[in-house]
GROMACS .gro file of C-alpha atoms in nm:
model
  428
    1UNK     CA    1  -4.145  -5.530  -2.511
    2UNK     CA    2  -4.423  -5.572  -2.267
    3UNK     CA    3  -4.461  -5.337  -1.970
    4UNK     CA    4  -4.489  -5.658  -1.753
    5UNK     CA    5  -4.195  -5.855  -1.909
    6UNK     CA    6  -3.987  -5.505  -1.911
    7UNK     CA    7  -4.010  -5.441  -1.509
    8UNK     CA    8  -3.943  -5.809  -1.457
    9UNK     CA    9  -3.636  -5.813  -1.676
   10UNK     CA   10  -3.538  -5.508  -1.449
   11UNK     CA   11  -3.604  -5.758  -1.154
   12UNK     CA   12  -3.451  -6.042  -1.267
   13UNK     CA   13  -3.125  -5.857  -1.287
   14UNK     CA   14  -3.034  -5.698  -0.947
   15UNK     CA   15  -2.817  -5.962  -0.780
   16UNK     CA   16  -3.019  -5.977  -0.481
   17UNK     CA   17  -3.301  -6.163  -0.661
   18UNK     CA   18  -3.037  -6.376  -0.838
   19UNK     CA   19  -2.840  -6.488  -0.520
   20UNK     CA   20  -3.207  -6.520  -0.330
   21UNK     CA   21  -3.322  -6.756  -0.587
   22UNK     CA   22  -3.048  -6.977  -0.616
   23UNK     CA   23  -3.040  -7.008  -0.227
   24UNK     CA   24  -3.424  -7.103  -0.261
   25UNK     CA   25  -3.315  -7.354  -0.510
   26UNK     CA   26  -3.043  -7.471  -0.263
   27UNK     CA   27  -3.266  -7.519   0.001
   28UNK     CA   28  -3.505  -7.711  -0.171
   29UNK     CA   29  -3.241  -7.983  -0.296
   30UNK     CA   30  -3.107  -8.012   0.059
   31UNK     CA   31  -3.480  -8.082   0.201
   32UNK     CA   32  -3.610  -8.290  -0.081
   33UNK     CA   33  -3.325  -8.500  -0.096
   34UNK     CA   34  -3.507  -8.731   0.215
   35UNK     CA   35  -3.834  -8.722  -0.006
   36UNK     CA   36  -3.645  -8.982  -0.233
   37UNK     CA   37  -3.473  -9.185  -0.002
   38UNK     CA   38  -3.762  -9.447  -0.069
   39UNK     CA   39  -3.598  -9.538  -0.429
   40UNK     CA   40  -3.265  -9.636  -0.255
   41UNK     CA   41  -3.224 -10.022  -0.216
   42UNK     CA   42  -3.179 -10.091   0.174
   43UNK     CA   43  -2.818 -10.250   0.161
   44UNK     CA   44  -2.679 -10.006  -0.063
   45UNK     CA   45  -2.642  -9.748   0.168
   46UNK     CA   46  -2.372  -9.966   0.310
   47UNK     CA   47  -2.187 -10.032   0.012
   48UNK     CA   48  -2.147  -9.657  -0.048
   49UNK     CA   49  -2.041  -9.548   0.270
   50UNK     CA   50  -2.289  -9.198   0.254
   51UNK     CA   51  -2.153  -9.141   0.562
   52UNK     CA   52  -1.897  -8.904   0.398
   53UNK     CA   53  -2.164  -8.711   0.288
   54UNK     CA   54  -2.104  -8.501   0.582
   55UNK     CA   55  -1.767  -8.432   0.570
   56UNK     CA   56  -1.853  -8.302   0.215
   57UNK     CA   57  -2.087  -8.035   0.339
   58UNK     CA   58  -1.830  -7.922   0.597
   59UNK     CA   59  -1.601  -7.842   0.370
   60UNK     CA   60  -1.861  -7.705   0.133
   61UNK     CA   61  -1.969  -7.480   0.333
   62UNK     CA   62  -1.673  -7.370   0.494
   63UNK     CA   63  -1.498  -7.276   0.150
   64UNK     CA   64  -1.814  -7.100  -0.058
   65UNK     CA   65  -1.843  -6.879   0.236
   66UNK     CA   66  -1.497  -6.779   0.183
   67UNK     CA   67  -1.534  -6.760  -0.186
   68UNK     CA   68  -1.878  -6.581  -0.176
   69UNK     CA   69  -1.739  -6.302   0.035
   70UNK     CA   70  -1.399  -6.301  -0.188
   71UNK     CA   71  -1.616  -6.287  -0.515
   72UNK     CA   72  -1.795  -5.994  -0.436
   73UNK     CA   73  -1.507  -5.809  -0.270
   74UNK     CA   74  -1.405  -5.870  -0.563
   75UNK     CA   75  -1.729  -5.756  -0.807
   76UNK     CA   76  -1.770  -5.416  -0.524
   77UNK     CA   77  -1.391  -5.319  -0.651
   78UNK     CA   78  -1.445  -5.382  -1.008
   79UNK     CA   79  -1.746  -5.132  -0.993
   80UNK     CA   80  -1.572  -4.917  -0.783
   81UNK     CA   81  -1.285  -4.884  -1.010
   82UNK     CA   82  -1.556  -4.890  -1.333
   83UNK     CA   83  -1.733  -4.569  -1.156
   84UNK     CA   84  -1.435  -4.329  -1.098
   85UNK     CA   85  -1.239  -4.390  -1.353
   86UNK     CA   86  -1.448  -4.528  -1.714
   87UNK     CA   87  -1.814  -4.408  -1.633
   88UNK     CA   88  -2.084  -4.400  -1.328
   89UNK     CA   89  -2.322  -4.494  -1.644
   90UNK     CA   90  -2.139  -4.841  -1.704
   91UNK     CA   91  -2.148  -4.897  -1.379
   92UNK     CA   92  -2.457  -5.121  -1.370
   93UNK     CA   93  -2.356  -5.301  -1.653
   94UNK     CA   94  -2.111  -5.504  -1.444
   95UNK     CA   95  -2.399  -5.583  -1.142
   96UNK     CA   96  -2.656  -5.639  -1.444
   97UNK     CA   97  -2.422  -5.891  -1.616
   98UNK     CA   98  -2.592  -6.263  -1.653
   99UNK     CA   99  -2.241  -6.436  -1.597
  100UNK     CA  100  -2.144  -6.277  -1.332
  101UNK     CA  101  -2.440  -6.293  -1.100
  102UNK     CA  102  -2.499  -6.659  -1.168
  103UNK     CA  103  -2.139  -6.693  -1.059
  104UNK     CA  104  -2.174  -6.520  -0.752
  105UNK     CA  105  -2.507  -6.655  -0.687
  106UNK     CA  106  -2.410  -7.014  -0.745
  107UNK     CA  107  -2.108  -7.001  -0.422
  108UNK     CA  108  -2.428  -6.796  -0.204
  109UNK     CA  109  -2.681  -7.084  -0.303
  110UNK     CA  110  -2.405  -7.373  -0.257
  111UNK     CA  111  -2.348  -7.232   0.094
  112UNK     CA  112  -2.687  -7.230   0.178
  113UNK     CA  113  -2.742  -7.604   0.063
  114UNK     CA  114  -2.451  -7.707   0.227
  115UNK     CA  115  -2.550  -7.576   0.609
  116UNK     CA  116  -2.919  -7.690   0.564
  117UNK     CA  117  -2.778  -8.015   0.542
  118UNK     CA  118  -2.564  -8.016   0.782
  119UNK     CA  119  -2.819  -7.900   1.007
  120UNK     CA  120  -3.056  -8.113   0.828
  121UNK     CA  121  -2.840  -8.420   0.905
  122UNK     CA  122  -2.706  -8.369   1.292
  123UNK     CA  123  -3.155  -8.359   1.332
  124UNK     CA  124  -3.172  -8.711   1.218
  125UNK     CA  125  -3.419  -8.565   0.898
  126UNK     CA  126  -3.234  -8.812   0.682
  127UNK     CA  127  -3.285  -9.193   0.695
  128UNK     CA  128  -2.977  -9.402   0.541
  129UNK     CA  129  -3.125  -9.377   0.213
  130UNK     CA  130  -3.197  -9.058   0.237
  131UNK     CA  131  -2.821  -8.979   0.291
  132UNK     CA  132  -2.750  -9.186  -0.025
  133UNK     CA  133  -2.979  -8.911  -0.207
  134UNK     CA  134  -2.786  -8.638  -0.025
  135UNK     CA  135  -2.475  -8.756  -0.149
  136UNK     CA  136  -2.536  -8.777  -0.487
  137UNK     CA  137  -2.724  -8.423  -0.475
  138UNK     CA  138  -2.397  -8.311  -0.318
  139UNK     CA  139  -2.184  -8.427  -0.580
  140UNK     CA  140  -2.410  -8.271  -0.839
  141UNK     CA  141  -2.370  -7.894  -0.654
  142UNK     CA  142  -2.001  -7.972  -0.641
  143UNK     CA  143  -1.934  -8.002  -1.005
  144UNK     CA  144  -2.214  -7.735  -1.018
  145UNK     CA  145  -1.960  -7.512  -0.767
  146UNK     CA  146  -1.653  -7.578  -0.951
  147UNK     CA  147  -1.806  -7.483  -1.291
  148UNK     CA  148  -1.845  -7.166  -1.153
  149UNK     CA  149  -1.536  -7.095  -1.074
  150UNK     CA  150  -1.365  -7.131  -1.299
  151UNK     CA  151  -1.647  -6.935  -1.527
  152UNK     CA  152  -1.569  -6.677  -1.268
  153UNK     CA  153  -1.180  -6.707  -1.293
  154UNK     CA  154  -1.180  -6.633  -1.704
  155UNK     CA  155  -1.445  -6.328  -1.551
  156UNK     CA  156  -1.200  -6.228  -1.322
  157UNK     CA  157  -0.900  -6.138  -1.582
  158UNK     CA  158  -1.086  -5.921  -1.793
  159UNK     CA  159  -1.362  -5.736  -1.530
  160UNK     CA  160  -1.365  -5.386  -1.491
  161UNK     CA  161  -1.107  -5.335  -1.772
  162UNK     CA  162  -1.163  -5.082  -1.980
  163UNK     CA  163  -1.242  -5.280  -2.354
  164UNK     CA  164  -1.490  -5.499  -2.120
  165UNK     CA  165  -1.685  -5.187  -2.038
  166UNK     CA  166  -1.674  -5.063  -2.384
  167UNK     CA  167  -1.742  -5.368  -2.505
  168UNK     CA  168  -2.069  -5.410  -2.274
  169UNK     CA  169  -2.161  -5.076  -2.319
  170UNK     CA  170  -2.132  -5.108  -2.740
  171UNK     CA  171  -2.351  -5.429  -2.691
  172UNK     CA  172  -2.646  -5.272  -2.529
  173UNK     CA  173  -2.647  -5.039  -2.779
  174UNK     CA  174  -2.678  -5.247  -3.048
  175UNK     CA  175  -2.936  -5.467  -2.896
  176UNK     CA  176  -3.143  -5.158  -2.829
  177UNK     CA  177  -3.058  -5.040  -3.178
  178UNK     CA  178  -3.162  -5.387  -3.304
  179UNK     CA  179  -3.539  -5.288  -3.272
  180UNK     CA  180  -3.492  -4.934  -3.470
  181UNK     CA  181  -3.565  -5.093  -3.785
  182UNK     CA  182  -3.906  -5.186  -3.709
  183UNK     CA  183  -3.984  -4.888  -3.544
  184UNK     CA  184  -3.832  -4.694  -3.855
  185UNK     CA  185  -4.027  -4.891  -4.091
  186UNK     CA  186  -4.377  -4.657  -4.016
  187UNK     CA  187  -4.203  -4.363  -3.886
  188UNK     CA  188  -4.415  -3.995  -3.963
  189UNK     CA  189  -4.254  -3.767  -4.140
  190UNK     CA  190  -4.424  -3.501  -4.044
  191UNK     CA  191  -4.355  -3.409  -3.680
  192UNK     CA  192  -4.655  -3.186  -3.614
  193UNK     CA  193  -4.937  -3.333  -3.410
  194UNK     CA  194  -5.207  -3.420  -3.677
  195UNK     CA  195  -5.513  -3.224  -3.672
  196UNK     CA  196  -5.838  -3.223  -3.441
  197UNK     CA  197  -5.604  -3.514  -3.288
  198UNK     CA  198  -5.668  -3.553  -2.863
  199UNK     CA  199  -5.320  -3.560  -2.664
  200UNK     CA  200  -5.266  -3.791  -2.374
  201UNK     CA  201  -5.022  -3.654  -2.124
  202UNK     CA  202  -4.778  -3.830  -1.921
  203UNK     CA  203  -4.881  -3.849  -1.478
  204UNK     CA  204  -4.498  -3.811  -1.422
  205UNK     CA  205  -4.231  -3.699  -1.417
  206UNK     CA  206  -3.932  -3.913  -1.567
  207UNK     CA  207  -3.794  -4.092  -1.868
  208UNK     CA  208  -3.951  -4.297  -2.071
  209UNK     CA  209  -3.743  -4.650  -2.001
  210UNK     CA  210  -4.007  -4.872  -2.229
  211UNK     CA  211  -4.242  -4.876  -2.523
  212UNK     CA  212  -4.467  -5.208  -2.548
  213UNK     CA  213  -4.579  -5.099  -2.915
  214UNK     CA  214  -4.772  -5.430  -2.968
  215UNK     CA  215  -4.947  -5.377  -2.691
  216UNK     CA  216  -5.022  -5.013  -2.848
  217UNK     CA  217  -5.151  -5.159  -3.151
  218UNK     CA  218  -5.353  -5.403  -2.998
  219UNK     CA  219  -5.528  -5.156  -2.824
  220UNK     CA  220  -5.579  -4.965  -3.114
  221UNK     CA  221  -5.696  -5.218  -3.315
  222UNK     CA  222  -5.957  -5.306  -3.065
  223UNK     CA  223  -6.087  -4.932  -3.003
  224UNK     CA  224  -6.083  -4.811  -3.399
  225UNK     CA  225  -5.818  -4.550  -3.395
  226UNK     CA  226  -5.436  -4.448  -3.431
  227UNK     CA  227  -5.158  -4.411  -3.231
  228UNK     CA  228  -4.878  -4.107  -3.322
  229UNK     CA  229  -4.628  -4.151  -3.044
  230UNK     CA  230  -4.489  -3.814  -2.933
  231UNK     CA  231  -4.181  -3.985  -2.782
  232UNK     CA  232  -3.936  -4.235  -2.787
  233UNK     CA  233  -3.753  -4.412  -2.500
  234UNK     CA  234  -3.518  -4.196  -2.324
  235UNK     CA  235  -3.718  -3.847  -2.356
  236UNK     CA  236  -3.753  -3.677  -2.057
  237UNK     CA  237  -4.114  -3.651  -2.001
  238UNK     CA  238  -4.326  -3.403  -1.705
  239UNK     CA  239  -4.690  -3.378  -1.626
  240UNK     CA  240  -4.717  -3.147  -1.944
  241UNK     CA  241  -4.567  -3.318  -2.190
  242UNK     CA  242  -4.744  -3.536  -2.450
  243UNK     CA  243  -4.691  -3.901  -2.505
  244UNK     CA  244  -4.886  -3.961  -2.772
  245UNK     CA  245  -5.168  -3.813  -3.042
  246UNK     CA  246  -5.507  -3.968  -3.079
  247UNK     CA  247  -5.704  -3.961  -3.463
  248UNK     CA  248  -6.011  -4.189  -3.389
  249UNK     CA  249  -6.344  -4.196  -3.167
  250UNK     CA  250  -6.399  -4.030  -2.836
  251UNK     CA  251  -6.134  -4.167  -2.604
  252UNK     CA  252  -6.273  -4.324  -2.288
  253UNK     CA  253  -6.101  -4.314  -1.898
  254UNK     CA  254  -6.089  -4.687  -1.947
  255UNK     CA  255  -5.913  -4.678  -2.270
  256UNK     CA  256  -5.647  -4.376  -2.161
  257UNK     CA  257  -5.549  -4.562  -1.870
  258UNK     CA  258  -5.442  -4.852  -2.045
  259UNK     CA  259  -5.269  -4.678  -2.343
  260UNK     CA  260  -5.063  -4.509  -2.085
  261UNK     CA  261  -5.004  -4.864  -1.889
  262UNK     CA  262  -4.779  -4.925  -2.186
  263UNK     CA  263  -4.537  -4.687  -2.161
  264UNK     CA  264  -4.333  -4.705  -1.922
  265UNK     CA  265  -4.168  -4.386  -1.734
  266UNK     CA  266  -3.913  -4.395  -1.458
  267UNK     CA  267  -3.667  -4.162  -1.276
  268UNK     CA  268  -3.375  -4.304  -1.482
  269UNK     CA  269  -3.267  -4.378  -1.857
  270UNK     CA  270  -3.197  -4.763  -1.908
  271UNK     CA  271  -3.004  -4.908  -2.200
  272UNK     CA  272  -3.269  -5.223  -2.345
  273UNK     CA  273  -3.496  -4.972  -2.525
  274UNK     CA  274  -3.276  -4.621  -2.512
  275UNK     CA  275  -2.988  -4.684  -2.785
  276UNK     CA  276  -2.898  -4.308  -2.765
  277UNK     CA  277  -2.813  -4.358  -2.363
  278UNK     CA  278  -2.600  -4.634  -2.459
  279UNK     CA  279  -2.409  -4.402  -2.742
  280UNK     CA  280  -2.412  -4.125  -2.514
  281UNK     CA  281  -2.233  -4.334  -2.214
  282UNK     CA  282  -1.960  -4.486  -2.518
  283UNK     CA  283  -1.909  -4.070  -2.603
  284UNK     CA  284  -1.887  -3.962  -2.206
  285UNK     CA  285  -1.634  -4.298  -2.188
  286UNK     CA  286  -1.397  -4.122  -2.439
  287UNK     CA  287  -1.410  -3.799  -2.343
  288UNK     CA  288  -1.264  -3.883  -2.034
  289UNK     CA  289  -1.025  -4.068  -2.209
  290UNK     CA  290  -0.923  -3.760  -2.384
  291UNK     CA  291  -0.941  -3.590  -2.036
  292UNK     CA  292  -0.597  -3.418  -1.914
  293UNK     CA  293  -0.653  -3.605  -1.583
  294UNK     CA  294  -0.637  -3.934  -1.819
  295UNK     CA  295  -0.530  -3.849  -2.146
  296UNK     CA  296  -0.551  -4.192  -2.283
  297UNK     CA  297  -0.653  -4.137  -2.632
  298UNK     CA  298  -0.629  -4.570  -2.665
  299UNK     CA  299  -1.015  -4.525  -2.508
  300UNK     CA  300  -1.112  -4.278  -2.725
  301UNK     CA  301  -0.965  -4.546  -3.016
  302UNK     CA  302  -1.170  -4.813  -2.863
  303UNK     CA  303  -1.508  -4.662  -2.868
  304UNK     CA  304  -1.468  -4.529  -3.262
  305UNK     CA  305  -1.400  -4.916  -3.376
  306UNK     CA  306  -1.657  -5.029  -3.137
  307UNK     CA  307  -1.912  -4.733  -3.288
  308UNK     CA  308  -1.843  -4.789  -3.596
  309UNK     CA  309  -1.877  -5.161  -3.553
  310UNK     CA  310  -2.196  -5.092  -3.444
  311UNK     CA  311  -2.320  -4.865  -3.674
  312UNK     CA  312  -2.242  -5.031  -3.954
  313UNK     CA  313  -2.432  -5.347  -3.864
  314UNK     CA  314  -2.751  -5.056  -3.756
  315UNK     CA  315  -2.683  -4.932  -4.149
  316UNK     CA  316  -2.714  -5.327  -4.288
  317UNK     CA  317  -2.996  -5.384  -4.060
  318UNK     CA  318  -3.255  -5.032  -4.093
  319UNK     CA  319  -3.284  -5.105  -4.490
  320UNK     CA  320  -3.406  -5.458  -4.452
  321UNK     CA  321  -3.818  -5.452  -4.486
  322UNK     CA  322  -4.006  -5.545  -4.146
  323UNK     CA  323  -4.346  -5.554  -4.057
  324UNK     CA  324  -4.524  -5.244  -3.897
  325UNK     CA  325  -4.800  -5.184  -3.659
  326UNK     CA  326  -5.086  -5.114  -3.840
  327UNK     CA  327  -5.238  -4.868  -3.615
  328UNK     CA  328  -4.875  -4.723  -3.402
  329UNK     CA  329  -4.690  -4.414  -3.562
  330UNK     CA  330  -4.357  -4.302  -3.436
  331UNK     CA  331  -4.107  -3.998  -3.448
  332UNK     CA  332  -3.796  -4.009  -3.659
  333UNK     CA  333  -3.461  -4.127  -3.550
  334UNK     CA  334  -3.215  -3.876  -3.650
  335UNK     CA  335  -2.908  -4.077  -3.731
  336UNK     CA  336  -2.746  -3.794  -3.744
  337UNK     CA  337  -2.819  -3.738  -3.362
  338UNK     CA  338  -2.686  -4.081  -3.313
  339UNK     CA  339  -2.355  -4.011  -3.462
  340UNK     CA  340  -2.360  -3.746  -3.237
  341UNK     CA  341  -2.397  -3.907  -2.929
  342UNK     CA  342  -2.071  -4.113  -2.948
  343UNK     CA  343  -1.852  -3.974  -3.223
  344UNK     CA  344  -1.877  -3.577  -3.179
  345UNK     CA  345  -1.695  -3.611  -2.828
  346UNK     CA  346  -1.463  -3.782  -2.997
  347UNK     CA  347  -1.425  -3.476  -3.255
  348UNK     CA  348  -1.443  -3.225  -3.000
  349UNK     CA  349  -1.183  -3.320  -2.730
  350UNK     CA  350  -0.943  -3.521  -2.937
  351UNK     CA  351  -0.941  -3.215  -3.211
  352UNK     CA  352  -0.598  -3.110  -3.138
  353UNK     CA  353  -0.481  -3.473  -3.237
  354UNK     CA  354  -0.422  -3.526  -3.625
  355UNK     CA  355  -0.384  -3.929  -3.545
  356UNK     CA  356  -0.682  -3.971  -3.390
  357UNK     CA  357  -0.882  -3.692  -3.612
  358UNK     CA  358  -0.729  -3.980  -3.925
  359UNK     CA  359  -0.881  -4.238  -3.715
  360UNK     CA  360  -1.195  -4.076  -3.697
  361UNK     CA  361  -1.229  -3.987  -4.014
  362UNK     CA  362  -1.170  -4.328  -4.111
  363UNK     CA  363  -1.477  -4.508  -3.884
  364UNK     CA  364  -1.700  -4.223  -4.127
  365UNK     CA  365  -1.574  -4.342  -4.407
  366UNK     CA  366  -1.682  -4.696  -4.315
  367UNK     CA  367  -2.008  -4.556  -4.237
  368UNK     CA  368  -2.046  -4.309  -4.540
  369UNK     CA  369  -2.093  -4.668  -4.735
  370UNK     CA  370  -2.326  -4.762  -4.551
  371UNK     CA  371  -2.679  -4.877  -4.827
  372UNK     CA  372  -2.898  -4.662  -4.547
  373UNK     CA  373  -2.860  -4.275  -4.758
  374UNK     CA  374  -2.971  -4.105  -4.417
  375UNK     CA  375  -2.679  -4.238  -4.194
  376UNK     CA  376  -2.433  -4.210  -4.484
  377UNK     CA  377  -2.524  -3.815  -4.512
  378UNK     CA  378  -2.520  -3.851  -4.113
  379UNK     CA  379  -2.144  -3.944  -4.169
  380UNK     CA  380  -2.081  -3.664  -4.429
  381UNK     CA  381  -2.193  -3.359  -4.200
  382UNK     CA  382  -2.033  -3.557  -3.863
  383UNK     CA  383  -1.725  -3.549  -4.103
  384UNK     CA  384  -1.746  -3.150  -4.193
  385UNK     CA  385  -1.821  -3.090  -3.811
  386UNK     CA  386  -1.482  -3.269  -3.724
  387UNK     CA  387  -1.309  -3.119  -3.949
  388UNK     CA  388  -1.377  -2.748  -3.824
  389UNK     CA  389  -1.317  -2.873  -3.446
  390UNK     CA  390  -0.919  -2.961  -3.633
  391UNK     CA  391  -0.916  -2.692  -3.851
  392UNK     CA  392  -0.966  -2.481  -3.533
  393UNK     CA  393  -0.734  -2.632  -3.263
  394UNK     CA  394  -0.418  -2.818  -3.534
  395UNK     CA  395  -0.145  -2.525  -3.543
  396UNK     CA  396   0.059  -2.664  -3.817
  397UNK     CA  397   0.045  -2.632  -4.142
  398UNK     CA  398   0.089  -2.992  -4.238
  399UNK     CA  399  -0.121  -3.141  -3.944
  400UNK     CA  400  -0.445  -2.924  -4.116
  401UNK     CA  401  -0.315  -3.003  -4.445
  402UNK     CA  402  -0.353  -3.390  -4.374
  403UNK     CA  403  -0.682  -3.398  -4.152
  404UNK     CA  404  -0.869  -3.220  -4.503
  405UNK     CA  405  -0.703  -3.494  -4.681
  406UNK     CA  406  -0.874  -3.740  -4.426
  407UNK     CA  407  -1.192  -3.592  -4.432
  408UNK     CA  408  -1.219  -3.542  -4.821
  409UNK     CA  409  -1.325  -3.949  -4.894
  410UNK     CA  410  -1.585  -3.894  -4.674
  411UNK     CA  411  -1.680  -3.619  -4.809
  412UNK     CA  412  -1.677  -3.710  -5.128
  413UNK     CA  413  -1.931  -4.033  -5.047
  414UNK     CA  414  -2.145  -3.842  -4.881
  415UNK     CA  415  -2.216  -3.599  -5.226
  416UNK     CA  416  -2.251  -3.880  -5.415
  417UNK     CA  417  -2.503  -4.022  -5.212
  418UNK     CA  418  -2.686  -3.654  -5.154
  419UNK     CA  419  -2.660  -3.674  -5.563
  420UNK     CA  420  -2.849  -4.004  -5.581
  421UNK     CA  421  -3.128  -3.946  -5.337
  422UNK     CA  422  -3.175  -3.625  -5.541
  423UNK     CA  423  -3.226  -3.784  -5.824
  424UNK     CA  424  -3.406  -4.059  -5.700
  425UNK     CA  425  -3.720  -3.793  -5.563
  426UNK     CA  426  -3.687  -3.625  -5.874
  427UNK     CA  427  -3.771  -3.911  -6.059
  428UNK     CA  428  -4.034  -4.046  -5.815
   0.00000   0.00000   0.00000
């Protein structure tokens, strides 16, 4: 996406920024309420009885302050509890979540409304009309209020569980995987930097959070040359590292500035353009399921559904045709590396159970199907991998016996699909 649009997205969702801008919003109803009192007949004030209007905002304001401070005594435990015990990765995901800061925001900006005016009416700011505007501005940011809650009440019974955070975590995966078909559309595959190419750097030292590649191409278009990217988003980059490999005319100060305006490098991963962060946190979330200070194997469970979920929708998605950048190159995706991120944990700690080895096996077997060759081989050698990690911790007999049995369909699949590609370059 665009550098711009990418930092302001990370804006937008600290929940400082949300609460301030819903008490902006709240303070500008509660002001320009009197700006309107002009379209209010002058007997009808009296026939309403806006004087009530007060009491309203008494109680308004007495009640969100006690739900704002509730709500995020509330939101500062549910992180808490997210941080120790699921992952200090999935953390954010809670803060960062749309729902729950408009929520929160909503009983901050009703509070605010509610003492401007109150203070707004003991000054005398509003005529009689204007009160009449007031009040019906007041009954709007009730219904407004009480929406919330109870948005925030179905929040409330499943926040900071466990299948939330896998569930969150398993969503910004996919929507970060989401844009790997494009990019794998006019990937290189040849690694190497091209010949009598120039290099441009990176000026720090970070990871790469964001990649705007139309803004790449555009620039490329313009100046007559192409673009080989030398990394993707999440590689750790340093003042020595290169970002990306130049075949085209001499390349101006100008020019290299800009080209690296549109990559975007901070001191932390983030999960909108990283889908390997957001595999890695699912495979860190069930290895300390399979922990012996938690031993919960259910997590474990949780994330290979979710995974394979997920990857099987990536699989459906990375053969359908797209449209590349003309003039923007990219390194491969490794599927396999992906598999690796979330699943080999999985194989690794949970080898010395034959149940959840089955299950295993059984989320690469969905994925050995899969019409993408590359992640179905992916599958076969995550398979074979998994199955030395049993073969090496199972003691009996029959436990080995069945794990080979589970991993043999897989396998199997992932031959026949070795077989085809084979045959398919041989006849190319």
């Amino acid at each position: 996406m665009p550098s711009l649009l990418f930092r302001l997205l990370q804006l937008s969702r600290r929940l400082w920024v949300t609460a301030a801008l819903y008490s902006a919003l709240g303070l500008a109803a509660a002001l320009a309420a009197a700006q309107f009192g002009h379209l209010v007949p002058s007997d009808f004030p009296l026939k309403l009885g806006s004087d009530a209007v007060d009491d309203i905002l008494t109680i308004l304001a007495s009640s969100m302050l006690a739900v704002a401070t509730f709500s995020l005594t509330t939101l500062v435990t549910a992180y808490t509890a997210v941080v120790s015990n699921i992952s200090p990765r999935a953390g954010p995901l809670i803060v960062a979540d749309g729902p729950v800061r408009s929520s929160l925001a909503t009983f901050v900006g009703a509070f605010i409304y509610s003492i401007v005016g109150i203070i707004a009416l003991h000054t005398e700011y509003y005529g009689s009309e204007g009160r009449v505007i007031l009040f019906f501005v007041t009954l709007l940011v009730l219904c407004l209020v009480i929406a919330a809650m109870l948005r925030w009440i179905g929040q409330l019974s499943s926040l900071g569980q466990a299948r939330d955070i896998i569930s969150r975590v398993a969503a910004a995966a996919s929507h970060a995987l989401a844009s790997r078909p494009i990019m794998l559309a006019h990937c290189a595959k040849d690694e190497s930097p091209p010949k009598d190419a120039r290099v441009l750097v990176a000026e720090r030292v970070g990871y790469v959070q964001n990649i705007d590649l139309k803004g790449l191409d555009g620039i490329a278009q313009k100046e007559g040359f192409t673009v080989r990217l030398a990394v993707l988003p999440g590689s750790f980059v340093n003042a020595a590292t290169p970002l990306l490999w130049l075949e085209g005319p001499e390349l101006s100060t100008r020019c290299a500035a800009a080209l690296r305006g549109k990559i975007t490098v901070g001191s932390h991963r983030t999960f909108e353009q990283d889908p390997r962060y957001g595999l890695t946190v699912l495979g860190e979330i069930a290895a300390r399921g399979l922990s012996s200070g938690v031993n919960d194997a259910g997590l474990a469970r949780e994330v290979a559904s979710q995974a394979a979920a997920l990857f099987a929708e990536y699989g459906e998605a990375a053969t359908a045709k797209a449209q590349p950048c003309q003039n923007v190159v990219l390194p491969q995706l490794d599927p396999y590396g992906l598999l690796c991120d979330v699943f080999e944990p999985i194989a690794r700690f949970g080898a010395g159970d034959p149940t959840l080895h089955g299950q295993l096996q059984e989320a690469l077997l969905a994925l050995s199907v899969s019409r993408d060759p590359r992640l179905s081989t992916a599958a076969g050698r995550l398979s074979d991998l998994a199955l030395s990690y049993a073969k090496d911790r199972l003691a009996r007999r029959e436990d080995i016996r069945a794990a080979v049995e589970a991993a043999q369909p897989v396998r199997r699949r992932a031959s026949q699909v070795r077989r085809r590609s084979f045959r398919s370059a041989s006849t190319s």
